[in-house]
Coordinates of C-alpha atoms in Angstrom, one line a residue:
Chain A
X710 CA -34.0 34.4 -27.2
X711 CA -36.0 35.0 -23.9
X712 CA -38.7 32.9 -26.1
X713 CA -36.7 30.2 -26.5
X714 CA -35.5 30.3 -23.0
X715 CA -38.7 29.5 -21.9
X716 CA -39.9 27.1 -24.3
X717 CA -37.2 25.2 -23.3
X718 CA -37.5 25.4 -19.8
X719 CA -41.1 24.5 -20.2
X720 CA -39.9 21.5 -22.4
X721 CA -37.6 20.3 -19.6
X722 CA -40.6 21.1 -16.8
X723 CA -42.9 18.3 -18.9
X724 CA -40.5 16.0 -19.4
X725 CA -39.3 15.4 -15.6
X726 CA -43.2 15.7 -14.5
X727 CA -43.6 12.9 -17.1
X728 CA -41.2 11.0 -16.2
X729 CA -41.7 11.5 -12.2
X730 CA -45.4 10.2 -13.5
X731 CA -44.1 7.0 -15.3
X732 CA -42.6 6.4 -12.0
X733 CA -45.3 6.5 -10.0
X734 CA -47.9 5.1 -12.1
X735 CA -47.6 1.3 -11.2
X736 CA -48.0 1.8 -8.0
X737 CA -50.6 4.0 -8.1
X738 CA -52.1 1.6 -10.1
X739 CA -51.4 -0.9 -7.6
X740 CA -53.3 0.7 -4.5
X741 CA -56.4 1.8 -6.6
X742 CA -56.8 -1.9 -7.2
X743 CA -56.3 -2.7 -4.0
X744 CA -59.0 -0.2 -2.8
X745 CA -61.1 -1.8 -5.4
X746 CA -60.6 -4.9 -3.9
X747 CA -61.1 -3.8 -0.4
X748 CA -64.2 -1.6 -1.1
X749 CA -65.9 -4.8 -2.4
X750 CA -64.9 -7.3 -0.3
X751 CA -66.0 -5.6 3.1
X752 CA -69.9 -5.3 3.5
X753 CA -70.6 -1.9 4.9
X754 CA -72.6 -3.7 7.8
X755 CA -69.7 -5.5 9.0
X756 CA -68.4 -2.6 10.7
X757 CA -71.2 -2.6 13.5
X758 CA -69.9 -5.6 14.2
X759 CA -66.7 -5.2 15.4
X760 CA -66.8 -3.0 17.9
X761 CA -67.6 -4.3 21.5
X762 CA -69.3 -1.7 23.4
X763 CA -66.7 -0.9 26.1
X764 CA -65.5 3.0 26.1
X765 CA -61.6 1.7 26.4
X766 CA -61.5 -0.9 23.3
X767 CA -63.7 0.9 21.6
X768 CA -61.4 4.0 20.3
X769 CA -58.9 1.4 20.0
X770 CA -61.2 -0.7 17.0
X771 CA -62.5 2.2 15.6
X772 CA -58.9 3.2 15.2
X773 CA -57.9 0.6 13.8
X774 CA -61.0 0.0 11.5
X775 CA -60.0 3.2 10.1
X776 CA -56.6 2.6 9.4
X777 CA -57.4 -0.6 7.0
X778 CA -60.2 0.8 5.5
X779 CA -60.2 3.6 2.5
X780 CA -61.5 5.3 0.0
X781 CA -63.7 8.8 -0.1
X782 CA -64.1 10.4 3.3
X783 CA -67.8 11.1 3.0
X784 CA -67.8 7.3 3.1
X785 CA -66.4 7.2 6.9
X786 CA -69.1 10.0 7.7
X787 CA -72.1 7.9 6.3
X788 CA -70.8 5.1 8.7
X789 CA -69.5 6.9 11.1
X790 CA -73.5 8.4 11.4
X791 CA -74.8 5.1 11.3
X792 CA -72.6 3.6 13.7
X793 CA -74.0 7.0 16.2
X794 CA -77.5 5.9 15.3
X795 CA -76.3 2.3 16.7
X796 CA -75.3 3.7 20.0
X797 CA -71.5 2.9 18.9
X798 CA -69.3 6.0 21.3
X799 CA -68.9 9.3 20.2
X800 CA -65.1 8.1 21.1
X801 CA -64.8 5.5 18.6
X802 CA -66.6 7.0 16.2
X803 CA -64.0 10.2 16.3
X804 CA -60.9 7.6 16.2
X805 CA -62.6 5.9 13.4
X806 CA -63.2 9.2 11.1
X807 CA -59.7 10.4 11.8
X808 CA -57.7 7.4 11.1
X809 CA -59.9 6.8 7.7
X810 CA -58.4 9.6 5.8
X811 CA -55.1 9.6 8.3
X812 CA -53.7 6.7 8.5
X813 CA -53.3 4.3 4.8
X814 CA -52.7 0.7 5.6
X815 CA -54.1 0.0 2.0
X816 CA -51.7 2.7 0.7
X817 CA -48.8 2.3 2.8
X818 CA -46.7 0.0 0.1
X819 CA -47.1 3.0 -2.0
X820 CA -46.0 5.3 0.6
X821 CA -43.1 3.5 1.5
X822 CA -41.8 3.5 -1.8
X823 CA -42.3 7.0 -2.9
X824 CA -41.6 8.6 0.3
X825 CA -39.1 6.1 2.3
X826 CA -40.0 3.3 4.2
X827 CA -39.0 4.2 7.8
X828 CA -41.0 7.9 7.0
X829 CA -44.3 5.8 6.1
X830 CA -44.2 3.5 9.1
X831 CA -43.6 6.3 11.5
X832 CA -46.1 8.5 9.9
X833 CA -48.8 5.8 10.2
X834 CA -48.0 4.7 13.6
X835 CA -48.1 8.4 15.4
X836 CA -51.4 8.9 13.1
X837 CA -52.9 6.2 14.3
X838 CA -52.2 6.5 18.0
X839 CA -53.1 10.5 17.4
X840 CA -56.6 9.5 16.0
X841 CA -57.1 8.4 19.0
X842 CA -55.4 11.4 21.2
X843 CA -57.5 13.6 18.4
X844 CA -60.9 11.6 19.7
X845 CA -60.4 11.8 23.4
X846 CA -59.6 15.6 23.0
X847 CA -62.8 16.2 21.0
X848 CA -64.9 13.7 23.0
X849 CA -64.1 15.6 26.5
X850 CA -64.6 19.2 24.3
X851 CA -68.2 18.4 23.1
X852 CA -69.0 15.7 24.9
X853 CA -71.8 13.2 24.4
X854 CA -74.0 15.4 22.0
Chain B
X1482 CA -36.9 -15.4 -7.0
X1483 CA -39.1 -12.1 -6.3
X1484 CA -35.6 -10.2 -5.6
X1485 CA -34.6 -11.0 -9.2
X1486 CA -38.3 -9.8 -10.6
X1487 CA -38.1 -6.3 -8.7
X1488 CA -34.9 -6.1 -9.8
X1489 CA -35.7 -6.7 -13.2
X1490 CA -38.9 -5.5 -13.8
X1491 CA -38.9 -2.7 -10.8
X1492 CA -40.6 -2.5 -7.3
X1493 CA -43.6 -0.5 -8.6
X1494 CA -44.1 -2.8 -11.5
X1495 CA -43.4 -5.7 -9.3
X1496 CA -45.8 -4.5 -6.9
X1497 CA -48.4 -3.8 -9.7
X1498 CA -48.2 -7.4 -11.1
X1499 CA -48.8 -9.3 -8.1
X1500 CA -51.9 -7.5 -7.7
X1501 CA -52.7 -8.5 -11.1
X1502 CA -52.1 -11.8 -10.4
X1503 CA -54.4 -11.3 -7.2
X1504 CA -57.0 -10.4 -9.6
X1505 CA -56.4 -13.3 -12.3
X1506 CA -57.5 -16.0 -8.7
X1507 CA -60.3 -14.1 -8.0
X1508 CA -61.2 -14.3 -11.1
X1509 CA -61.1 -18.1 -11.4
X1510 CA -62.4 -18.6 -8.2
X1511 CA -65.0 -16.0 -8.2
X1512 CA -65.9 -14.6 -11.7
X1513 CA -68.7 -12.5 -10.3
X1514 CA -67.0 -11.0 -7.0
X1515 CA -64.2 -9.7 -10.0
X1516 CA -66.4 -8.2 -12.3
X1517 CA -67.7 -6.3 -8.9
X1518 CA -64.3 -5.3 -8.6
X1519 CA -63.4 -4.2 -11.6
X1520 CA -66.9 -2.2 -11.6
X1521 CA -65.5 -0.7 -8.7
X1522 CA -62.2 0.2 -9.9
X1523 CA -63.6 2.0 -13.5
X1524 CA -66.0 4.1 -10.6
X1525 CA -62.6 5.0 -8.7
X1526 CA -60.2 5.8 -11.6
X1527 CA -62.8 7.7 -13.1
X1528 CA -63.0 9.7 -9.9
X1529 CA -59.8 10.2 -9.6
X1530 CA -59.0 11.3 -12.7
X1531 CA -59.2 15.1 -12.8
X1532 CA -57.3 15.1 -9.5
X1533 CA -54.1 13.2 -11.3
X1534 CA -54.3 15.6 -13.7
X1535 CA -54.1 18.7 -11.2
X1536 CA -51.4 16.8 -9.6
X1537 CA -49.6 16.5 -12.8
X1538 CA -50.3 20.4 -13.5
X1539 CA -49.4 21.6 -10.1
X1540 CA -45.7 19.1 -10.5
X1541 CA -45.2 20.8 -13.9
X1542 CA -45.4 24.2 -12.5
X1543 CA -43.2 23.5 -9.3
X1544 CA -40.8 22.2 -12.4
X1545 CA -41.1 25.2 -14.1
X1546 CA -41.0 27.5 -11.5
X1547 CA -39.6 26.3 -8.3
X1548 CA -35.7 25.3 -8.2
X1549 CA -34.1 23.3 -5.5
X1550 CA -33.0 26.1 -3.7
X1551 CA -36.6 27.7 -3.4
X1552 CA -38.1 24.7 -2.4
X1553 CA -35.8 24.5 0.3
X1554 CA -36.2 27.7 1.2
X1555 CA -40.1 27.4 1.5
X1556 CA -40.2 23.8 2.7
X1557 CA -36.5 23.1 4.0
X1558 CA -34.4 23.6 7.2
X1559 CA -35.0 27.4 7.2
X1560 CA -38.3 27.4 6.1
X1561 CA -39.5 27.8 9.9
X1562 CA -42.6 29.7 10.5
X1563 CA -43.7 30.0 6.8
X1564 CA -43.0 26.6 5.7
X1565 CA -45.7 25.4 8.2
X1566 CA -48.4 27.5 7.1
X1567 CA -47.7 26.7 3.1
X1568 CA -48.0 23.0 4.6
X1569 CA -51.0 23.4 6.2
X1570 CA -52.9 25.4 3.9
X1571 CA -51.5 22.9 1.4
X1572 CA -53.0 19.9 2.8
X1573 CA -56.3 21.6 3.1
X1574 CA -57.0 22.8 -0.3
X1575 CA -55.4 19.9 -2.0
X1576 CA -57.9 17.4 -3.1
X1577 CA -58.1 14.0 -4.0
X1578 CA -57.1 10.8 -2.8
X1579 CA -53.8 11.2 -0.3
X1580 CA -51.9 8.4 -2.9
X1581 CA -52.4 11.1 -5.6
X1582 CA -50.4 13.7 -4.0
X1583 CA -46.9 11.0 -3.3
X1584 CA -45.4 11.9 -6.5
X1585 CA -45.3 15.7 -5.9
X1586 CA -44.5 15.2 -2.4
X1587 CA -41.3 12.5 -3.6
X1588 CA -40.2 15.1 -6.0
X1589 CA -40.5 17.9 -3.1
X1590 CA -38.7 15.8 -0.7
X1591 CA -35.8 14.9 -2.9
X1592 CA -35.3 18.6 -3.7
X1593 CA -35.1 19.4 0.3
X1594 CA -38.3 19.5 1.6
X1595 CA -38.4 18.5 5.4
X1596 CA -40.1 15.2 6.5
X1597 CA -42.0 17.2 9.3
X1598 CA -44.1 18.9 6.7
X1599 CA -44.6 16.2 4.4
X1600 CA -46.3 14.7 7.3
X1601 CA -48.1 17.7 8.1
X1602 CA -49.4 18.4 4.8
X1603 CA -50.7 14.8 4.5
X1604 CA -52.4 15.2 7.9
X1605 CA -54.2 18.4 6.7
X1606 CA -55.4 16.5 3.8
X1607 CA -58.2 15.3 6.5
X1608 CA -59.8 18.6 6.4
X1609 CA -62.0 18.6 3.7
X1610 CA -63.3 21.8 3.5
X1611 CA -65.9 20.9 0.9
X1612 CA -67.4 17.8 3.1
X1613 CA -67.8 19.9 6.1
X1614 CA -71.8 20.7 4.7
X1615 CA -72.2 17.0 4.7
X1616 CA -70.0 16.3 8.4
X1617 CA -72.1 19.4 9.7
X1618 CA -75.2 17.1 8.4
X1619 CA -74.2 14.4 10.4
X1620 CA -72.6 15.2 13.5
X1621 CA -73.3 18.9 13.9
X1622 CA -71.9 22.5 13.9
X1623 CA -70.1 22.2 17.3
X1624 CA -68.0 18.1 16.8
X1625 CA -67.5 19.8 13.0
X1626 CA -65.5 22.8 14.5
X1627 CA -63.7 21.5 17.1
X1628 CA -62.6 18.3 15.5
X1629 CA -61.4 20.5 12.1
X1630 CA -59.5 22.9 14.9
X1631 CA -57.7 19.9 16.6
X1632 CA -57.0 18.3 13.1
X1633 CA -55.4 21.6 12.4
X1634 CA -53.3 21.8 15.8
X1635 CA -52.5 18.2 15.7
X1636 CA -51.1 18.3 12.4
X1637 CA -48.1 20.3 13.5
X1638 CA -47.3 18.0 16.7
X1639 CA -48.0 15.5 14.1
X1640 CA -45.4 16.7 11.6
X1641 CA -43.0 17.3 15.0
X1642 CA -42.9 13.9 16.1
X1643 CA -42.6 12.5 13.2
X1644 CA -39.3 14.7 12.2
X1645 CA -38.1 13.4 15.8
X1646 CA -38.7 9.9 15.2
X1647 CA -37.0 9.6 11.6
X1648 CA -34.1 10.9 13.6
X1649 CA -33.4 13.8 11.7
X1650 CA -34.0 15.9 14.8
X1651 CA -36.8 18.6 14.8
X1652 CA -35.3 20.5 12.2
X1653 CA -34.8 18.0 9.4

């Protein structure tokens, strides 16, 4: 009896993960393509670019550069190192590391429908401005090294 | 127009074919900028593909095991100081992309979990514990430490504000 209890509730378990899953697929689906899409699109190089050189804009852009890019972190510490060997600020570079695996514009559609819309903005918006709380803090506790 | 296709077809489905149909331009356009792409895509679903199926283990078992009262009792109103700690240690060993992890968190939220640590398990999900080797590599033992300690702390001022600004108030 116990038995069938449990292959029953075990029965039950798989069929709401499934369905949960079927759910979720498409959009899953969705923001893996547009990563896809992202990841080729924007040259690696193209980053150097952007930023300006002054200490104030600087956290700002790498912020922000973060946020709208994606993909595996170890990718945002290979840029992150080469933007350092560029003489890019320690600042930016912090802001820029954080808000890569923080912040999700890429993913935020998927976000907002999954977890609520109002909860995704929010949670991007105080990531993104904490990326860059997170970089001064860091910044003034190791300093230029 | 689009209103009657999400509500036909549904917003995730919706959402997925207009990508598609992104793709089909490029395509047309640019036959050799999509074949990148789709090279691209193949490299990240096959990455990603041992972590859905954790994701899809780990949701079975919080099925199996964990009824809405108990998830609101870890992760809920009164889950106070406990609830942060399974968040943060959560975020930290889960791995994957963040994207991966929505489902379980949906499910967890719909069965009481608060928003405050939905936020701070997804801002924990910056400490990678198995990248620090290479993050030591490049910036050092010292930026490594301190940034991975104010990720940490942040995460629950993160989680905080956020609570406070879905007006829920700080205890969900």
């Amino acid at each position: 009896m116990v038995k069938m209890t449990n292959l029953k509730a075990q029965n039950q378990a798989f069929f709401k993960t499934t369905q949960a899953f079927k759910k979720s697929l498409p959009i899953l689906m969705g923001v893996l393509m547009l990563l896809a899409l992202a990841d080729a699109l924007i040259p690696k190089q193209s980053y150097r670019l952007i930023f300006s050189g002054k200490w104030f804009f600087d956290p700002l852009i790498g912020a922000a550069l973060g946020s709208v890019s994606g993909g595996n972190p170890l990718t945002s510490y290979i840029i992150g190192g080469e933007l350092r060997h560029e003489g890019i600020s320690m600042m930016a570079i912090i802001a820029f590391i954080v808000s890569w695996v923080t912040v999700g514009i890429i993913q935020l559609p998927a976000e907002a429908i999954m977890l609520g819309k109002r909860f995704a903005i929010v949670r991007n918006a105080v990531s993104f401005c904490m990326s860059i709380v997170i970089a001064i803090v860091t910044f003034l506790t190791i300093g230029t090294e | 127009m689009i209103k009657k296709i999400i509500d036909k077809v549904g917003f995730g489905e919706a959402f997925l074919l207009s990508i598609v149909i992104g793709y089909v331009i490029l395509g047309i356009f640019d036959f050799a900028l999509l074949k990148n792409v789709l090279c691209v895509l193949t490299r990240l679903i096959a990455r990603i593909g041992p972590v859905l199926l954790i994701v899809f283990v780990v949701m079975f078992f919080t099925h199996l095991f964990f009824e809405g009262q108990r998830i609101v009792r870890l992760l809920g109103k009164e889950s106070g100081f406990r609830g942060w700690i399974v968040a943060i240690s959560g975020g930290i060993a889960s791995s994957g992309p963040i994207y991966m992890w929505y489902p379980l968190l949906s499910d967890l939220k719909e069965k009481g979990m608060k928003d405050s640590l939905i936020a701070t398990f997804l801002y924990n999900r910056a400490v990678k514990i198995p990248l620090l080797p290479m993050m030591v590599h490049y910036f050092g033992w010292n930026f490594t430490l301190a940034l991975s300690i104010y990720m940490i702390l942040f995460s629950v001022v993160n989680g905080v504000v956020v609570q406070l600004l879905t007006q829920r108030g700080i205890e969900g």
